[in-house]
PDB file of C-alpha atoms in Angstrom:
ATOM      1  CA  UNK A   6      19.245  27.586 -21.166  1.00  0.00           C
ATOM      2  CA  UNK A   7      19.660  30.899 -20.254  1.00  0.00           C
ATOM      3  CA  UNK A   8      20.889  30.769 -16.587  1.00  0.00           C
ATOM      4  CA  UNK A   9      19.005  32.276 -13.459  1.00  0.00           C
ATOM      5  CA  UNK A  10      16.580  33.215 -16.416  1.00  0.00           C
ATOM      6  CA  UNK A  11      13.557  35.698 -15.190  1.00  0.00           C
ATOM      7  CA  UNK A  12       9.920  34.100 -15.739  1.00  0.00           C
ATOM      8  CA  UNK A  13       6.920  35.791 -15.020  1.00  0.00           C
ATOM      9  CA  UNK A  14       4.122  33.335 -14.994  1.00  0.00           C
ATOM     10  CA  UNK A  15       3.839  29.523 -15.141  1.00  0.00           C
ATOM     11  CA  UNK A  16       0.557  27.050 -16.235  1.00  0.00           C
ATOM     12  CA  UNK A  17       0.718  23.266 -15.059  1.00  0.00           C
ATOM     13  CA  UNK A  18      -0.841  20.838 -17.415  1.00  0.00           C
ATOM     14  CA  UNK A  19      -1.030  16.852 -16.004  1.00  0.00           C
ATOM     15  CA  UNK A  20      -2.522  14.350 -13.657  1.00  0.00           C
ATOM     16  CA  UNK A  21      -2.333  13.540  -9.935  1.00  0.00           C
ATOM     17  CA  UNK A  22       1.288  14.071 -10.534  1.00  0.00           C
ATOM     18  CA  UNK A  23       1.496  17.799 -11.204  1.00  0.00           C
ATOM     19  CA  UNK A  24      -1.819  18.252  -8.841  1.00  0.00           C
ATOM     20  CA  UNK A  25       0.338  17.407  -6.094  1.00  0.00           C
ATOM     21  CA  UNK A  26      -0.971  13.968  -4.631  1.00  0.00           C
ATOM     22  CA  UNK A  27      -0.078  12.777  -1.881  1.00  0.00           C
ATOM     23  CA  UNK A  28       1.766  16.052  -0.271  1.00  0.00           C
ATOM     24  CA  UNK A  29      -1.118  16.169   1.641  1.00  0.00           C
ATOM     25  CA  UNK A  30      -1.910  19.680   4.036  1.00  0.00           C
ATOM     26  CA  UNK A  31      -3.496  19.896   7.228  1.00  0.00           C
ATOM     27  CA  UNK A  32      -6.754  21.228   5.716  1.00  0.00           C
ATOM     28  CA  UNK A  33      -7.188  17.954   3.537  1.00  0.00           C
ATOM     29  CA  UNK A  34      -5.896  19.641   0.354  1.00  0.00           C
ATOM     30  CA  UNK A  35      -2.719  18.910  -1.801  1.00  0.00           C
ATOM     31  CA  UNK A  36      -0.070  20.856  -2.122  1.00  0.00           C
ATOM     32  CA  UNK A  37       2.873  19.375  -4.793  1.00  0.00           C
ATOM     33  CA  UNK A  38       6.031  20.573  -6.751  1.00  0.00           C
ATOM     34  CA  UNK A  39       4.181  22.768  -8.938  1.00  0.00           C
ATOM     35  CA  UNK A  40       2.561  24.761  -6.330  1.00  0.00           C
ATOM     36  CA  UNK A  41       6.033  24.739  -4.745  1.00  0.00           C
ATOM     37  CA  UNK A  42       7.660  26.074  -7.455  1.00  0.00           C
ATOM     38  CA  UNK A  43       5.348  28.646  -8.382  1.00  0.00           C
ATOM     39  CA  UNK A  44       5.988  29.916  -4.904  1.00  0.00           C
ATOM     40  CA  UNK A  45       9.794  29.962  -5.211  1.00  0.00           C
ATOM     41  CA  UNK A  46       9.310  31.769  -8.568  1.00  0.00           C
ATOM     42  CA  UNK A  47       6.876  34.274  -7.144  1.00  0.00           C
ATOM     43  CA  UNK A  48       9.284  35.538  -4.807  1.00  0.00           C
ATOM     44  CA  UNK A  49      11.413  36.139  -7.673  1.00  0.00           C
ATOM     45  CA  UNK A  50       9.438  38.318  -9.747  1.00  0.00           C
ATOM     46  CA  UNK A  51       6.684  40.276  -8.754  1.00  0.00           C
ATOM     47  CA  UNK A  52       3.090  40.202 -10.219  1.00  0.00           C
ATOM     48  CA  UNK A  53       4.187  36.464 -10.822  1.00  0.00           C
ATOM     49  CA  UNK A  54       0.825  34.618 -12.225  1.00  0.00           C
ATOM     50  CA  UNK A  55       0.324  30.882 -12.140  1.00  0.00           C
ATOM     51  CA  UNK A  56      -2.325  28.670 -12.741  1.00  0.00           C
ATOM     52  CA  UNK A  57      -2.783  24.424 -12.158  1.00  0.00           C
ATOM     53  CA  UNK A  58      -4.991  22.889 -14.320  1.00  0.00           C
ATOM     54  CA  UNK A  59      -3.835  19.099 -13.758  1.00  0.00           C
ATOM     55  CA  UNK A  60      -6.618  16.794 -12.258  1.00  0.00           C
ATOM     56  CA  UNK A  61      -6.304  13.790 -10.755  1.00  0.00           C
ATOM     57  CA  UNK A  62      -6.592  10.223 -12.899  1.00  0.00           C
ATOM     58  CA  UNK A  63      -6.422  11.641 -16.539  1.00  0.00           C
ATOM     59  CA  UNK A  64      -5.114  10.158 -19.422  1.00  0.00           C
ATOM     60  CA  UNK A  65      -2.510  11.814 -22.099  1.00  0.00           C
ATOM     61  CA  UNK A  66      -5.312  11.743 -24.410  1.00  0.00           C
ATOM     62  CA  UNK A  67      -7.985  14.124 -22.151  1.00  0.00           C
ATOM     63  CA  UNK A  68      -5.083  15.951 -21.229  1.00  0.00           C
ATOM     64  CA  UNK A  69      -4.333  16.764 -24.961  1.00  0.00           C
ATOM     65  CA  UNK A  70      -7.790  17.699 -25.180  1.00  0.00           C
ATOM     66  CA  UNK A  71      -9.058  19.286 -22.375  1.00  0.00           C
ATOM     67  CA  UNK A  72      -6.024  21.108 -20.718  1.00  0.00           C
ATOM     68  CA  UNK A  73      -3.455  21.522 -24.011  1.00  0.00           C
ATOM     69  CA  UNK A  74      -6.209  23.957 -25.401  1.00  0.00           C
ATOM     70  CA  UNK A  75      -6.576  26.529 -22.230  1.00  0.00           C
ATOM     71  CA  UNK A  76      -2.952  26.812 -21.519  1.00  0.00           C
ATOM     72  CA  UNK A  77      -1.668  27.037 -24.572  1.00  0.00           C
ATOM     73  CA  UNK A  78      -4.446  30.367 -24.607  1.00  0.00           C
ATOM     74  CA  UNK A  79      -2.704  31.518 -21.594  1.00  0.00           C
ATOM     75  CA  UNK A  80       0.594  32.664 -23.267  1.00  0.00           C
ATOM     76  CA  UNK A  81       2.834  31.845 -19.995  1.00  0.00           C
ATOM     77  CA  UNK A  82       6.015  32.141 -19.876  1.00  0.00           C
ATOM     78  CA  UNK A  83       6.260  28.440 -18.687  1.00  0.00           C
ATOM     79  CA  UNK A  84       4.500  25.634 -19.236  1.00  0.00           C
ATOM     80  CA  UNK A  85       5.246  22.405 -17.735  1.00  0.00           C
ATOM     81  CA  UNK A  86       3.511  18.876 -19.047  1.00  0.00           C
ATOM     82  CA  UNK A  87       3.484  16.019 -17.795  1.00  0.00           C
ATOM     83  CA  UNK A  88       1.072  12.689 -18.768  1.00  0.00           C
ATOM     84  CA  UNK A  89       0.904   9.779 -20.282  1.00  0.00           C
ATOM     85  CA  UNK A  90       1.870   7.231 -17.388  1.00  0.00           C
ATOM     86  CA  UNK A  91      -1.436   6.500 -16.299  1.00  0.00           C
ATOM     87  CA  UNK A  92      -1.780   5.752 -19.325  1.00  0.00           C
ATOM     88  CA  UNK A  93       1.388   3.163 -19.466  1.00  0.00           C
ATOM     89  CA  UNK A  94      -0.611   1.798 -16.182  1.00  0.00           C
ATOM     90  CA  UNK A  95      -3.709   0.528 -17.501  1.00  0.00           C
ATOM     91  CA  UNK A  96      -3.780  -3.091 -18.577  1.00  0.00           C
ATOM     92  CA  UNK A  97      -4.011  -2.135 -22.299  1.00  0.00           C
ATOM     93  CA  UNK A  98      -2.391   0.538 -23.645  1.00  0.00           C
ATOM     94  CA  UNK A  99      -2.062   1.828 -27.307  1.00  0.00           C
ATOM     95  CA  UNK A 100       1.134   3.166 -27.418  1.00  0.00           C
ATOM     96  CA  UNK A 101       0.860   4.207 -30.934  1.00  0.00           C
ATOM     97  CA  UNK A 102      -2.171   6.488 -29.856  1.00  0.00           C
ATOM     98  CA  UNK A 103       0.075   8.057 -26.738  1.00  0.00           C
ATOM     99  CA  UNK A 104       2.505   9.398 -28.943  1.00  0.00           C
ATOM    100  CA  UNK A 105      -0.055  10.939 -31.202  1.00  0.00           C
ATOM    101  CA  UNK A 106      -1.957  12.465 -27.811  1.00  0.00           C
ATOM    102  CA  UNK A 107       1.259  13.826 -26.860  1.00  0.00           C
ATOM    103  CA  UNK A 108       2.058  15.027 -29.882  1.00  0.00           C
ATOM    104  CA  UNK A 109      -0.724  16.835 -30.209  1.00  0.00           C
ATOM    105  CA  UNK A 110      -0.172  18.405 -27.197  1.00  0.00           C
ATOM    106  CA  UNK A 111       3.401  19.378 -27.495  1.00  0.00           C
ATOM    107  CA  UNK A 112       2.911  21.059 -30.959  1.00  0.00           C
ATOM    108  CA  UNK A 113       0.293  23.453 -29.584  1.00  0.00           C
ATOM    109  CA  UNK A 114       2.165  24.244 -26.166  1.00  0.00           C
ATOM    110  CA  UNK A 115       5.747  24.480 -27.751  1.00  0.00           C
ATOM    111  CA  UNK A 116       4.654  28.073 -29.585  1.00  0.00           C
ATOM    112  CA  UNK A 117       2.448  29.296 -27.091  1.00  0.00           C
ATOM    113  CA  UNK A 118       5.039  29.943 -24.431  1.00  0.00           C
ATOM    114  CA  UNK A 119       8.563  30.659 -23.672  1.00  0.00           C
ATOM    115  CA  UNK A 120       9.686  27.268 -22.195  1.00  0.00           C
ATOM    116  CA  UNK A 121       8.361  24.000 -22.273  1.00  0.00           C
ATOM    117  CA  UNK A 122       8.959  21.463 -19.670  1.00  0.00           C
ATOM    118  CA  UNK A 123       8.381  17.668 -20.147  1.00  0.00           C
ATOM    119  CA  UNK A 124       9.734  15.182 -17.401  1.00  0.00           C
ATOM    120  CA  UNK A 125      10.559  11.648 -17.420  1.00  0.00           C
ATOM    121  CA  UNK A 126       8.364  10.768 -14.630  1.00  0.00           C
ATOM    122  CA  UNK A 127       9.849   8.877 -11.511  1.00  0.00           C
ATOM    123  CA  UNK A 128       8.951   5.409 -10.577  1.00  0.00           C
ATOM    124  CA  UNK A 129       8.900   3.609  -7.340  1.00  0.00           C
ATOM    125  CA  UNK A 130      11.123   0.391  -7.050  1.00  0.00           C
ATOM    126  CA  UNK A 131       8.661  -2.781  -6.475  1.00  0.00           C
ATOM    127  CA  UNK A 132       6.469  -5.625  -8.734  1.00  0.00           C
ATOM    128  CA  UNK A 133       4.858  -3.004 -10.161  1.00  0.00           C
ATOM    129  CA  UNK A 134       7.448  -0.913 -11.500  1.00  0.00           C
ATOM    130  CA  UNK A 135       8.827  -4.131 -13.103  1.00  0.00           C
ATOM    131  CA  UNK A 136       5.630  -4.947 -14.845  1.00  0.00           C
ATOM    132  CA  UNK A 137       5.360  -1.586 -16.630  1.00  0.00           C
ATOM    133  CA  UNK A 138       8.883  -0.506 -16.506  1.00  0.00           C
ATOM    134  CA  UNK A 139       9.172  -1.396 -20.670  1.00  0.00           C
ATOM    135  CA  UNK A 140       5.763   0.838 -21.262  1.00  0.00           C
ATOM    136  CA  UNK A 141       6.868   4.106 -18.991  1.00  0.00           C
ATOM    137  CA  UNK A 142      10.594   3.603 -21.055  1.00  0.00           C
ATOM    138  CA  UNK A 143       8.712   3.682 -24.508  1.00  0.00           C
ATOM    139  CA  UNK A 144       6.919   6.958 -22.847  1.00  0.00           C
ATOM    140  CA  UNK A 145       9.786   8.161 -22.087  1.00  0.00           C
ATOM    141  CA  UNK A 146      11.667   7.911 -25.720  1.00  0.00           C
ATOM    142  CA  UNK A 147       8.736   9.678 -27.108  1.00  0.00           C
ATOM    143  CA  UNK A 148       9.292  12.696 -24.630  1.00  0.00           C
ATOM    144  CA  UNK A 149      12.743  12.390 -25.435  1.00  0.00           C
ATOM    145  CA  UNK A 150      11.767  12.989 -29.363  1.00  0.00           C
ATOM    146  CA  UNK A 151       9.287  15.254 -29.096  1.00  0.00           C
ATOM    147  CA  UNK A 152      11.424  17.547 -26.595  1.00  0.00           C
ATOM    148  CA  UNK A 153      14.836  17.439 -29.169  1.00  0.00           C
ATOM    149  CA  UNK A 154      11.930  18.668 -31.884  1.00  0.00           C
ATOM    150  CA  UNK A 155      10.417  21.359 -30.414  1.00  0.00           C
ATOM    151  CA  UNK A 156      13.086  22.224 -28.522  1.00  0.00           C
ATOM    152  CA  UNK A 157      11.629  21.647 -24.920  1.00  0.00           C
ATOM    153  CA  UNK A 158      13.420  20.589 -21.379  1.00  0.00           C
ATOM    154  CA  UNK A 159      13.283  17.196 -20.166  1.00  0.00           C
ATOM    155  CA  UNK A 160      13.361  17.139 -16.208  1.00  0.00           C
ATOM    156  CA  UNK A 161      14.840  13.106 -15.548  1.00  0.00           C
ATOM    157  CA  UNK A 162      13.358  12.226 -12.696  1.00  0.00           C
ATOM    158  CA  UNK A 163      13.614   8.742 -13.963  1.00  0.00           C
ATOM    159  CA  UNK A 164      16.925   8.321 -13.918  1.00  0.00           C
ATOM    160  CA  UNK A 165      17.808   9.439 -10.122  1.00  0.00           C
ATOM    161  CA  UNK A 166      17.705   6.257  -7.883  1.00  0.00           C
ATOM    162  CA  UNK A 167      16.734   8.200  -4.828  1.00  0.00           C
ATOM    163  CA  UNK A 168      13.020   9.037  -6.383  1.00  0.00           C
ATOM    164  CA  UNK A 169      13.075   5.034  -6.660  1.00  0.00           C
ATOM    165  CA  UNK A 170      13.229   4.843  -3.609  1.00  0.00           C
ATOM    166  CA  UNK A 171      10.108   3.301  -1.916  1.00  0.00           C
ATOM    167  CA  UNK A 172      10.524   5.729   1.206  1.00  0.00           C
ATOM    168  CA  UNK A 173       9.979   8.513  -1.365  1.00  0.00           C
ATOM    169  CA  UNK A 174       6.498   7.381  -2.154  1.00  0.00           C
ATOM    170  CA  UNK A 175       3.287   7.626  -0.041  1.00  0.00           C
ATOM    171  CA  UNK A 176       1.629   4.236   1.513  1.00  0.00           C
ATOM    172  CA  UNK A 177      -0.692   4.433  -1.995  1.00  0.00           C
ATOM    173  CA  UNK A 178       2.779   3.191  -3.614  1.00  0.00           C
ATOM    174  CA  UNK A 179       1.762   5.326  -6.356  1.00  0.00           C
ATOM    175  CA  UNK A 180       2.187   9.684  -5.379  1.00  0.00           C
ATOM    176  CA  UNK A 181       5.578  10.857  -3.975  1.00  0.00           C
ATOM    177  CA  UNK A 182       5.459  12.375  -0.221  1.00  0.00           C
ATOM    178  CA  UNK A 183       6.310  16.012   1.206  1.00  0.00           C
ATOM    179  CA  UNK A 184      10.102  15.163   0.182  1.00  0.00           C
ATOM    180  CA  UNK A 185       9.548  14.116  -2.877  1.00  0.00           C
ATOM    181  CA  UNK A 186       7.389  16.891  -4.069  1.00  0.00           C
ATOM    182  CA  UNK A 187       9.982  19.041  -2.629  1.00  0.00           C
ATOM    183  CA  UNK A 188      13.363  17.050  -4.891  1.00  0.00           C
ATOM    184  CA  UNK A 189      10.859  16.924  -7.913  1.00  0.00           C
ATOM    185  CA  UNK A 190      10.172  20.816  -7.378  1.00  0.00           C
ATOM    186  CA  UNK A 191      14.296  21.651  -6.794  1.00  0.00           C
ATOM    187  CA  UNK A 192      14.795  19.639 -10.285  1.00  0.00           C
ATOM    188  CA  UNK A 193      12.450  21.704 -12.661  1.00  0.00           C
ATOM    189  CA  UNK A 194      14.012  24.643 -10.863  1.00  0.00           C
ATOM    190  CA  UNK A 195      17.890  23.882 -11.588  1.00  0.00           C
ATOM    191  CA  UNK A 196      16.331  22.957 -15.171  1.00  0.00           C
ATOM    192  CA  UNK A 197      14.975  26.048 -16.020  1.00  0.00           C
ATOM    193  CA  UNK A 198      18.340  27.411 -15.083  1.00  0.00           C
ATOM    194  CA  UNK A 199      17.738  29.233 -11.889  1.00  0.00           C
ATOM    195  CA  UNK A 200      20.842  28.477  -9.443  1.00  0.00           C
ATOM    196  CA  UNK A 201      20.744  25.203  -7.155  1.00  0.00           C
ATOM    197  CA  UNK A 202      19.000  25.543  -3.378  1.00  0.00           C
ATOM    198  CA  UNK A 203      19.766  21.775  -2.738  1.00  0.00           C
ATOM    199  CA  UNK A 204      21.449  19.014  -4.536  1.00  0.00           C
ATOM    200  CA  UNK A 205      18.123  16.654  -5.335  1.00  0.00           C
ATOM    201  CA  UNK A 206      19.506  13.828  -6.545  1.00  0.00           C
ATOM    202  CA  UNK A 207      21.100  12.875  -3.206  1.00  0.00           C
ATOM    203  CA  UNK A 208      20.065   9.534  -1.822  1.00  0.00           C
ATOM    204  CA  UNK A 209      18.186   8.913   1.508  1.00  0.00           C
ATOM    205  CA  UNK A 210      20.476   7.809   4.811  1.00  0.00           C
ATOM    206  CA  UNK A 211      20.760   3.536   4.591  1.00  0.00           C
ATOM    207  CA  UNK A 212      18.091   2.305   7.007  1.00  0.00           C
ATOM    208  CA  UNK A 213      17.204  -1.048   8.067  1.00  0.00           C
ATOM    209  CA  UNK A 214      14.033  -2.515   6.114  1.00  0.00           C
ATOM    210  CA  UNK A 215      11.262  -3.237   7.579  1.00  0.00           C
ATOM    211  CA  UNK A 216      10.634  -7.246   8.817  1.00  0.00           C
ATOM    212  CA  UNK A 217       8.268  -9.654   6.646  1.00  0.00           C
ATOM    213  CA  UNK A 218       5.894  -9.256   9.258  1.00  0.00           C
ATOM    214  CA  UNK A 219       5.449  -5.311   9.192  1.00  0.00           C
ATOM    215  CA  UNK A 220       5.561  -5.661   5.068  1.00  0.00           C
ATOM    216  CA  UNK A 221       2.528  -8.287   5.115  1.00  0.00           C
ATOM    217  CA  UNK A 222       0.885  -6.079   6.518  1.00  0.00           C
ATOM    218  CA  UNK A 223       1.442  -3.298   4.769  1.00  0.00           C
ATOM    219  CA  UNK A 224       1.065  -4.930   1.388  1.00  0.00           C
ATOM    220  CA  UNK A 225      -2.579  -6.033   2.888  1.00  0.00           C
ATOM    221  CA  UNK A 226      -3.322  -2.517   3.968  1.00  0.00           C
ATOM    222  CA  UNK A 227      -1.874  -1.540   0.982  1.00  0.00           C
ATOM    223  CA  UNK A 228      -4.079  -3.457  -1.563  1.00  0.00           C
ATOM    224  CA  UNK A 229      -7.613  -3.240   0.672  1.00  0.00           C
ATOM    225  CA  UNK A 230      -6.759   0.600   0.871  1.00  0.00           C
ATOM    226  CA  UNK A 231      -5.429   1.384  -2.518  1.00  0.00           C
ATOM    227  CA  UNK A 232      -4.794  -1.009  -4.825  1.00  0.00           C
ATOM    228  CA  UNK A 233      -8.607  -2.945  -4.916  1.00  0.00           C
ATOM    229  CA  UNK A 234     -10.109   0.456  -5.430  1.00  0.00           C
ATOM    230  CA  UNK A 235      -8.320   1.431  -8.491  1.00  0.00           C
ATOM    231  CA  UNK A 236      -8.691  -2.094  -9.708  1.00  0.00           C
ATOM    232  CA  UNK A 237     -12.603  -1.232  -9.472  1.00  0.00           C
ATOM    233  CA  UNK A 238     -12.152   1.992 -11.460  1.00  0.00           C
ATOM    234  CA  UNK A 239     -10.141   0.059 -14.112  1.00  0.00           C
ATOM    235  CA  UNK A 240     -12.741  -1.970 -14.794  1.00  0.00           C
ATOM    236  CA  UNK A 241     -15.518   0.029 -14.759  1.00  0.00           C
ATOM    237  CA  UNK A 242     -13.650   2.517 -16.938  1.00  0.00           C
ATOM    238  CA  UNK A 243     -14.336   5.644 -14.160  1.00  0.00           C
ATOM    239  CA  UNK A 244     -11.170   7.483 -12.743  1.00  0.00           C
ATOM    240  CA  UNK A 245     -10.982   9.495  -9.041  1.00  0.00           C
ATOM    241  CA  UNK A 246     -10.750  12.423 -11.389  1.00  0.00           C
ATOM    242  CA  UNK A 247     -14.330  12.570 -12.870  1.00  0.00           C
ATOM    243  CA  UNK A 248     -16.114  15.403 -12.452  1.00  0.00           C
ATOM    244  CA  UNK A 249     -12.729  17.345 -10.430  1.00  0.00           C
ATOM    245  CA  UNK A 250     -12.268  20.649 -11.604  1.00  0.00           C
ATOM    246  CA  UNK A 251      -8.550  21.848 -12.473  1.00  0.00           C
ATOM    247  CA  UNK A 252      -7.148  22.934  -9.362  1.00  0.00           C
ATOM    248  CA  UNK A 253      -6.022  26.232  -9.997  1.00  0.00           C
ATOM    249  CA  UNK A 254      -7.817  27.077 -13.434  1.00  0.00           C
ATOM    250  CA  UNK A 255      -7.106  31.154 -13.779  1.00  0.00           C
ATOM    251  CA  UNK A 256      -3.801  32.410 -14.657  1.00  0.00           C
ATOM    252  CA  UNK A 257      -3.442  35.034 -11.531  1.00  0.00           C
ATOM    253  CA  UNK A 258      -1.110  36.870  -9.630  1.00  0.00           C
ATOM    254  CA  UNK A 259       0.209  34.237  -7.315  1.00  0.00           C
ATOM    255  CA  UNK A 260      -1.280  35.359  -4.333  1.00  0.00           C
ATOM    256  CA  UNK A 261      -4.704  36.407  -5.458  1.00  0.00           C
ATOM    257  CA  UNK A 262      -6.374  32.955  -5.465  1.00  0.00           C
ATOM    258  CA  UNK A 263      -5.340  30.007  -2.558  1.00  0.00           C
ATOM    259  CA  UNK A 264      -3.444  27.649  -2.631  1.00  0.00           C
ATOM    260  CA  UNK A 265      -4.361  23.886  -1.647  1.00  0.00           C
TER     261      UNK A 265
END
């Protein structure tokens, strides 16, 4: 990777992680690591252009079908593709089909841009993570193989203990906090060969864990507000992204359209 490289355009492809949940802004919209990265890239390059096609809840097949062709046609310098994790969290998943969809997306995107960036996504420490870890690691092995074959970069967020710290995760336990997104933006920035501004892997200070009563209250609140609705959507075949448009569907100069 060329150090201190120059990039004039960036397209982000993916699901809620790339949409920016749960980096919540005062107006109720989400920012997230891709917006943060775009802002930093735009500060280096006049006329910088940015699009974010990510939509929450999308499976890798939907990303490959609906987002990848649009992104490929934009001819951006940098494209980030993060997908497949929602598939691994489903009660049943065909990992062979996940591989096929990822291959389709990567084969389309890699030759269309100056640099394709893939990710090994982070996961929150806890019993849910342990249940789905084998599937996640199978997904990451697929991503590593595709990156090696097509010359893509891989940002290894999964290998950073700080991003597994529950304090980096929102109350829904599925999405990073603002600080988590800030760390991811820095990780991608450095992977692109740009000068580090911080050590994004630095772990949080030690802190006393909450007591039993506090943890049980948090667990009950999580189950009622987040887990049960999530299970309900899975059982009925619905998604939180149904009918939702792309976050920033046009590759436009950074300041021409409001960011969330």
